[in-house]
mmCIF file of C-alpha atoms in Angstrom:
data_model
loop_
_atom_site.group_PDB
_atom_site.id
_atom_site.type_symbol
_atom_site.label_atom_id
_atom_site.label_comp_id
_atom_site.label_asym_id
_atom_site.label_seq_id
_atom_site.Cartn_x
_atom_site.Cartn_y
_atom_site.Cartn_z
ATOM 1 C CA MET A 1 13.599 0.377 25.237
ATOM 2 C CA LYS A 2 15.356 2.837 27.467
ATOM 3 C CA LYS A 3 17.440 5.756 26.307
ATOM 4 C CA ASN A 4 19.730 8.329 27.822
ATOM 5 C CA LEU A 5 19.899 11.867 26.485
ATOM 6 C CA LEU A 6 23.080 13.895 26.802
ATOM 7 C CA VAL A 7 22.250 17.503 25.977
ATOM 8 C CA SER A 8 24.952 20.116 25.536
ATOM 9 C CA LEU A 9 24.251 23.681 26.536
ATOM 10 C CA LEU A 10 22.959 25.432 23.425
ATOM 11 C CA LEU A 11 23.071 29.083 22.570
ATOM 12 C CA ILE A 12 19.519 28.747 21.274
ATOM 13 C CA TYR A 13 18.395 28.640 24.906
ATOM 14 C CA LEU A 14 19.321 32.317 25.002
ATOM 15 C CA LEU A 15 16.710 33.180 22.393
ATOM 16 C CA PRO A 16 13.882 33.707 24.909
ATOM 17 C CA LEU A 17 16.011 36.402 26.560
ATOM 18 C CA PHE A 18 16.579 38.034 23.188
ATOM 19 C CA SER A 19 12.831 37.866 22.474
ATOM 20 C CA GLN A 20 12.129 39.779 25.664
ATOM 21 C CA ASP A 21 14.426 42.575 24.484
ATOM 22 C CA ILE A 22 12.541 43.126 21.202
ATOM 23 C CA SER A 23 9.934 45.440 22.728
ATOM 24 C CA LYS A 24 12.673 47.519 24.345
ATOM 25 C CA MET A 25 14.541 47.733 21.038
ATOM 26 C CA ASN A 26 11.355 48.790 19.254
ATOM 27 C CA ALA A 27 10.740 51.480 21.878
ATOM 28 C CA ASP A 28 14.306 52.752 21.504
ATOM 29 C CA PHE A 29 13.866 52.785 17.714
ATOM 30 C CA LYS A 30 10.416 54.424 18.097
ATOM 31 C CA LEU A 31 8.748 51.507 16.313
ATOM 32 C CA SER A 32 5.536 49.667 17.105
ATOM 33 C CA ASP A 33 5.717 46.039 18.197
ATOM 34 C CA SER A 34 3.308 45.041 15.425
ATOM 35 C CA LEU A 35 3.890 45.096 11.672
ATOM 36 C CA LEU A 36 1.916 48.035 10.306
ATOM 37 C CA TYR A 37 2.128 47.595 6.559
ATOM 38 C CA LYS A 38 0.430 45.114 4.241
ATOM 39 C CA THR A 39 3.856 43.771 3.310
ATOM 40 C CA GLU A 40 6.583 44.097 5.911
ATOM 41 C CA PHE A 41 9.633 42.130 7.014
ATOM 42 C CA ARG A 42 11.743 42.610 10.127
ATOM 43 C CA ILE A 43 14.923 40.736 10.972
ATOM 44 C CA TYR A 44 16.330 41.402 14.440
ATOM 45 C CA GLN A 45 19.952 40.419 15.069
ATOM 46 C CA ASP A 46 21.747 40.072 18.384
ATOM 47 C CA HIS A 47 25.335 39.063 19.127
ATOM 48 C CA ASP A 48 25.434 37.409 22.531
ATOM 49 C CA ILE A 49 28.906 38.593 23.608
ATOM 50 C CA THR A 50 28.585 42.278 22.700
ATOM 51 C CA ASN A 51 26.339 45.229 23.550
ATOM 52 C CA TYR A 52 25.350 45.468 19.872
ATOM 53 C CA SER A 53 22.114 44.465 18.174
ATOM 54 C CA SER A 54 20.477 45.544 14.925
ATOM 55 C CA LEU A 55 17.334 45.426 12.826
ATOM 56 C CA LEU A 56 16.611 45.296 9.115
ATOM 57 C CA ARG A 57 13.113 46.519 8.292
ATOM 58 C CA ILE A 58 11.661 46.238 4.781
ATOM 59 C CA TYR A 59 8.154 47.453 3.993
ATOM 60 C CA GLU A 60 5.944 48.537 1.114
ATOM 61 C CA VAL A 61 4.449 51.980 1.745
ATOM 62 C CA ASP A 62 2.114 51.689 -1.206
ATOM 63 C CA GLU A 63 2.172 49.867 -4.515
ATOM 64 C CA LYS A 64 5.728 49.782 -5.895
ATOM 65 C CA GLN A 65 7.068 52.139 -3.208
ATOM 66 C CA TRP A 66 9.398 50.251 -0.888
ATOM 67 C CA ILE A 67 11.616 51.338 1.988
ATOM 68 C CA ALA A 68 14.420 49.433 3.724
ATOM 69 C CA GLU A 69 15.855 50.741 6.988
ATOM 70 C CA PHE A 70 18.799 49.461 8.986
ATOM 71 C CA TYR A 71 18.789 50.206 12.725
ATOM 72 C CA GLU A 72 21.748 49.698 15.066
ATOM 73 C CA HIS A 73 21.446 49.539 18.838
ATOM 74 C CA TYR A 74 24.285 49.921 21.342
ATOM 75 C CA ASP A 75 23.504 49.262 24.994
ATOM 76 C CA ALA A 76 25.290 51.327 27.612
ATOM 77 C CA VAL A 77 28.294 49.724 29.309
ATOM 78 C CA PRO A 78 28.876 51.904 32.397
ATOM 79 C CA SER A 79 31.999 50.037 33.466
ATOM 80 C CA SER A 80 33.644 50.889 30.137
ATOM 81 C CA GLY A 81 32.229 54.372 29.775
ATOM 82 C CA VAL A 82 30.184 53.347 26.724
ATOM 83 C CA GLU A 83 26.934 55.297 26.392
ATOM 84 C CA PHE A 84 23.646 54.094 24.946
ATOM 85 C CA ARG A 85 22.988 55.103 21.340
ATOM 86 C CA THR A 86 21.041 54.101 18.259
ATOM 87 C CA THR A 87 21.527 54.776 14.567
ATOM 88 C CA GLN A 88 19.167 54.540 11.614
ATOM 89 C CA LYS A 89 19.726 54.745 7.867
ATOM 90 C CA LYS A 90 17.916 53.870 4.667
ATOM 91 C CA ILE A 91 19.551 51.235 2.493
ATOM 92 C CA LYS A 92 18.796 49.737 -0.899
ATOM 93 C CA PRO A 93 19.220 46.215 -2.247
ATOM 94 C CA LYS A 94 21.343 45.457 -5.280
ATOM 95 C CA ARG A 95 18.240 44.292 -7.116
ATOM 96 C CA ASP A 96 14.660 45.571 -6.901
ATOM 97 C CA PHE A 97 12.430 45.115 -3.874
ATOM 98 C CA GLU A 98 9.921 42.934 -5.730
ATOM 99 C CA PHE A 99 12.737 40.424 -6.256
ATOM 100 C CA ILE A 100 13.512 40.537 -2.515
ATOM 101 C CA GLU A 101 9.871 39.959 -1.572
ATOM 102 C CA THR A 102 9.458 37.060 -4.008
ATOM 103 C CA SER A 103 12.739 35.460 -2.882
ATOM 104 C CA LEU A 104 11.792 35.693 0.804
ATOM 105 C CA GLU A 105 8.375 34.170 0.140
ATOM 106 C CA ARG A 106 9.976 31.404 -1.939
ATOM 107 C CA SER A 107 12.354 30.617 0.942
ATOM 108 C CA GLY A 108 9.420 29.819 3.239
ATOM 109 C CA ILE A 109 9.522 32.923 5.388
ATOM 110 C CA LEU A 110 5.769 32.583 6.049
ATOM 111 C CA HIS A 111 6.067 28.941 7.109
ATOM 112 C CA LEU A 112 9.385 28.418 8.894
ATOM 113 C CA THR A 113 9.317 27.650 12.595
ATOM 114 C CA SER A 114 11.630 28.451 15.484
ATOM 115 C CA PHE A 115 14.607 26.286 16.452
ATOM 116 C CA ASP A 116 12.769 25.294 19.615
ATOM 117 C CA LYS A 117 10.297 23.336 17.480
ATOM 118 C CA ILE A 118 12.954 21.436 15.493
ATOM 119 C CA ARG A 119 15.594 20.994 18.196
ATOM 120 C CA TRP A 120 15.143 17.224 18.056
ATOM 121 C CA LYS A 121 16.613 17.239 14.534
ATOM 122 C CA PHE A 122 19.977 18.415 15.894
ATOM 123 C CA LYS A 123 20.698 15.293 17.929
ATOM 124 C CA LEU A 124 23.820 13.286 17.074
ATOM 125 C CA ARG A 125 22.584 9.748 17.643
ATOM 126 C CA GLY A 126 24.926 7.185 19.137
ATOM 127 C CA GLU A 127 24.963 3.439 18.558
ATOM 128 C CA ILE A 128 22.372 1.233 20.247
ATOM 129 C CA GLU A 129 23.959 -0.774 23.062
ATOM 130 C CA LYS A 130 22.721 -3.873 24.846
ATOM 131 C CA VAL A 131 22.832 -3.690 28.628
ATOM 132 C CA VAL A 132 22.599 -6.774 30.805
ATOM 133 C CA GLY A 133 22.068 -6.350 34.533
ATOM 134 C CA SER A 134 20.487 -8.128 37.432
ATOM 135 C CA ARG A 135 18.119 -7.122 40.179
ATOM 136 C CA ARG A 136 16.975 -9.288 43.031
ATOM 137 C CA GLY A 137 18.466 -12.297 41.347
ATOM 138 C CA LYS A 138 16.621 -11.679 38.093
ATOM 139 C CA THR A 139 18.453 -10.895 34.858
ATOM 140 C CA ASN A 140 17.438 -7.665 33.153
ATOM 141 C CA VAL A 141 18.189 -6.945 29.488
ATOM 142 C CA TYR A 142 17.482 -3.634 27.803
ATOM 143 C CA TYR A 143 18.802 -1.466 24.993
ATOM 144 C CA THR A 144 19.970 2.119 25.225
ATOM 145 C CA TYR A 145 21.659 4.841 23.215
ATOM 146 C CA MET A 146 23.226 8.208 23.915
ATOM 147 C CA SER A 147 22.264 11.331 22.006
ATOM 148 C CA GLN A 148 24.251 14.543 21.991
ATOM 149 C CA VAL A 149 23.027 17.869 20.702
ATOM 150 C CA GLY A 150 25.678 19.726 18.724
ATOM 151 C CA VAL A 151 26.533 23.286 19.710
ATOM 152 C CA GLY A 152 26.534 26.206 17.289
ATOM 153 C CA SER A 153 29.299 28.776 17.573
ATOM 154 C CA ASP A 154 28.380 31.805 15.442
ATOM 155 C CA GLY A 155 27.184 33.763 18.453
ATOM 156 C CA ASP A 156 24.399 35.416 16.460
ATOM 157 C CA SER A 157 20.692 35.113 17.209
ATOM 158 C CA PHE A 158 17.913 36.230 14.867
ATOM 159 C CA ILE A 159 14.181 36.835 15.120
ATOM 160 C CA ILE A 160 12.284 37.161 11.853
ATOM 161 C CA GLN A 161 8.827 38.682 11.516
ATOM 162 C CA ALA A 162 7.055 38.604 8.160
ATOM 163 C CA LYS A 163 3.718 39.798 6.851
ATOM 164 C CA ILE A 164 2.426 39.459 3.298
ATOM 165 C CA GLY A 165 -1.215 40.406 2.912
ATOM 166 C CA SER A 166 -3.322 38.475 5.415
ATOM 167 C CA LYS A 167 -0.546 35.991 6.232
ATOM 168 C CA SER A 168 2.093 36.534 8.901
ATOM 169 C CA ASN A 169 4.761 34.560 10.730
ATOM 170 C CA GLU A 170 7.433 34.924 13.387
ATOM 171 C CA PHE A 171 10.296 32.581 14.193
ATOM 172 C CA SER A 172 13.684 32.660 15.875
ATOM 173 C CA PHE A 173 16.998 30.883 15.422
ATOM 174 C CA SER A 174 20.659 31.137 16.319
ATOM 175 C CA ASN A 175 24.016 30.206 14.815
ATOM 176 C CA PRO A 176 22.586 29.386 11.364
ATOM 177 C CA ASP A 177 25.938 28.950 9.629
ATOM 178 C CA SER A 178 27.389 26.587 12.226
ATOM 179 C CA TYR A 179 24.264 24.458 12.406
ATOM 180 C CA LEU A 180 24.029 24.166 8.613
ATOM 181 C CA LYS A 181 27.592 22.816 8.496
ATOM 182 C CA LYS A 182 26.720 20.202 11.128
ATOM 183 C CA TYR A 183 23.277 19.311 9.786
ATOM 184 C CA PRO A 184 23.124 20.019 6.019
ATOM 185 C CA GLU A 185 20.264 17.523 5.689
ATOM 186 C CA VAL A 186 17.844 19.649 7.768
ATOM 187 C CA ASP A 187 15.526 21.449 5.337
ATOM 188 C CA GLU A 188 14.716 24.337 7.674
ATOM 189 C CA LEU A 189 18.400 25.236 7.982
ATOM 190 C CA ASN A 190 18.759 25.356 4.210
ATOM 191 C CA TYR A 191 15.774 27.679 3.870
ATOM 192 C CA ILE A 192 17.105 29.932 6.638
ATOM 193 C CA HIS A 193 20.485 29.944 4.892
ATOM 194 C CA GLU A 194 18.752 31.102 1.689
ATOM 195 C CA ILE A 195 17.126 33.993 3.552
ATOM 196 C CA MET A 196 20.323 35.123 5.268
ATOM 197 C CA LYS A 197 22.406 34.731 2.105
ATOM 198 C CA LEU A 198 19.913 36.918 0.220
ATOM 199 C CA ILE A 199 19.928 39.616 2.913
ATOM 200 C CA ARG A 200 23.709 39.645 3.273
ATOM 201 C CA GLU A 201 24.349 39.880 -0.456
ATOM 202 C CA GLU A 202 21.582 42.332 -1.340
ATOM 203 C CA PHE A 203 22.006 44.762 1.564
ATOM 204 C CA GLN A 204 25.674 44.173 2.472
ATOM 205 C CA ILE A 205 24.959 43.700 6.170
ATOM 206 C CA TRP A 206 25.809 40.955 8.675
ATOM 207 C CA LYS A 207 28.594 39.769 6.370
ATOM 208 C CA ARG A 208 30.662 36.871 7.670
#
């Protein structure tokens, strides 16, 4: 069997560039690159066509004492006269933090993997076609199919870091809403949707 693979340019290829910017963002926010608390969640957001990125940080200082901080980062745009700046504010969820922690854990935040690892699930498979050819007077028969990877269009990339006790995880993804519409059967997209829906509703950020 032979196959041809037609791959569209994906915005998820931009995620490595976003990952490289995380340390710079942390430095600008005066944060460490590592998660310092026993229970801590960070969700970094970047919009690929703007100079804006942001971070939601949730952590438990000690038992039953939680803090959530929302950081915003604006890169300088010299050609437009826009100067670099950051903002930081404390925010609270609609419900209690223990509910947020339990919901995030239930949604697989400690087990989900990056889009790079599940990219093969986003292929739109074409029909199998029979190809008959000849070479040096000998008939050749083989089967082929074309696969196309769908393109997301939200423009948003996310990196999630999570730590609960001795367990930790980090994964990245982009365009979660667009991909879920195209591939509702992919479990990982549904779990990511749960996480983002929770964050958007509870903290009123990154609303679409």
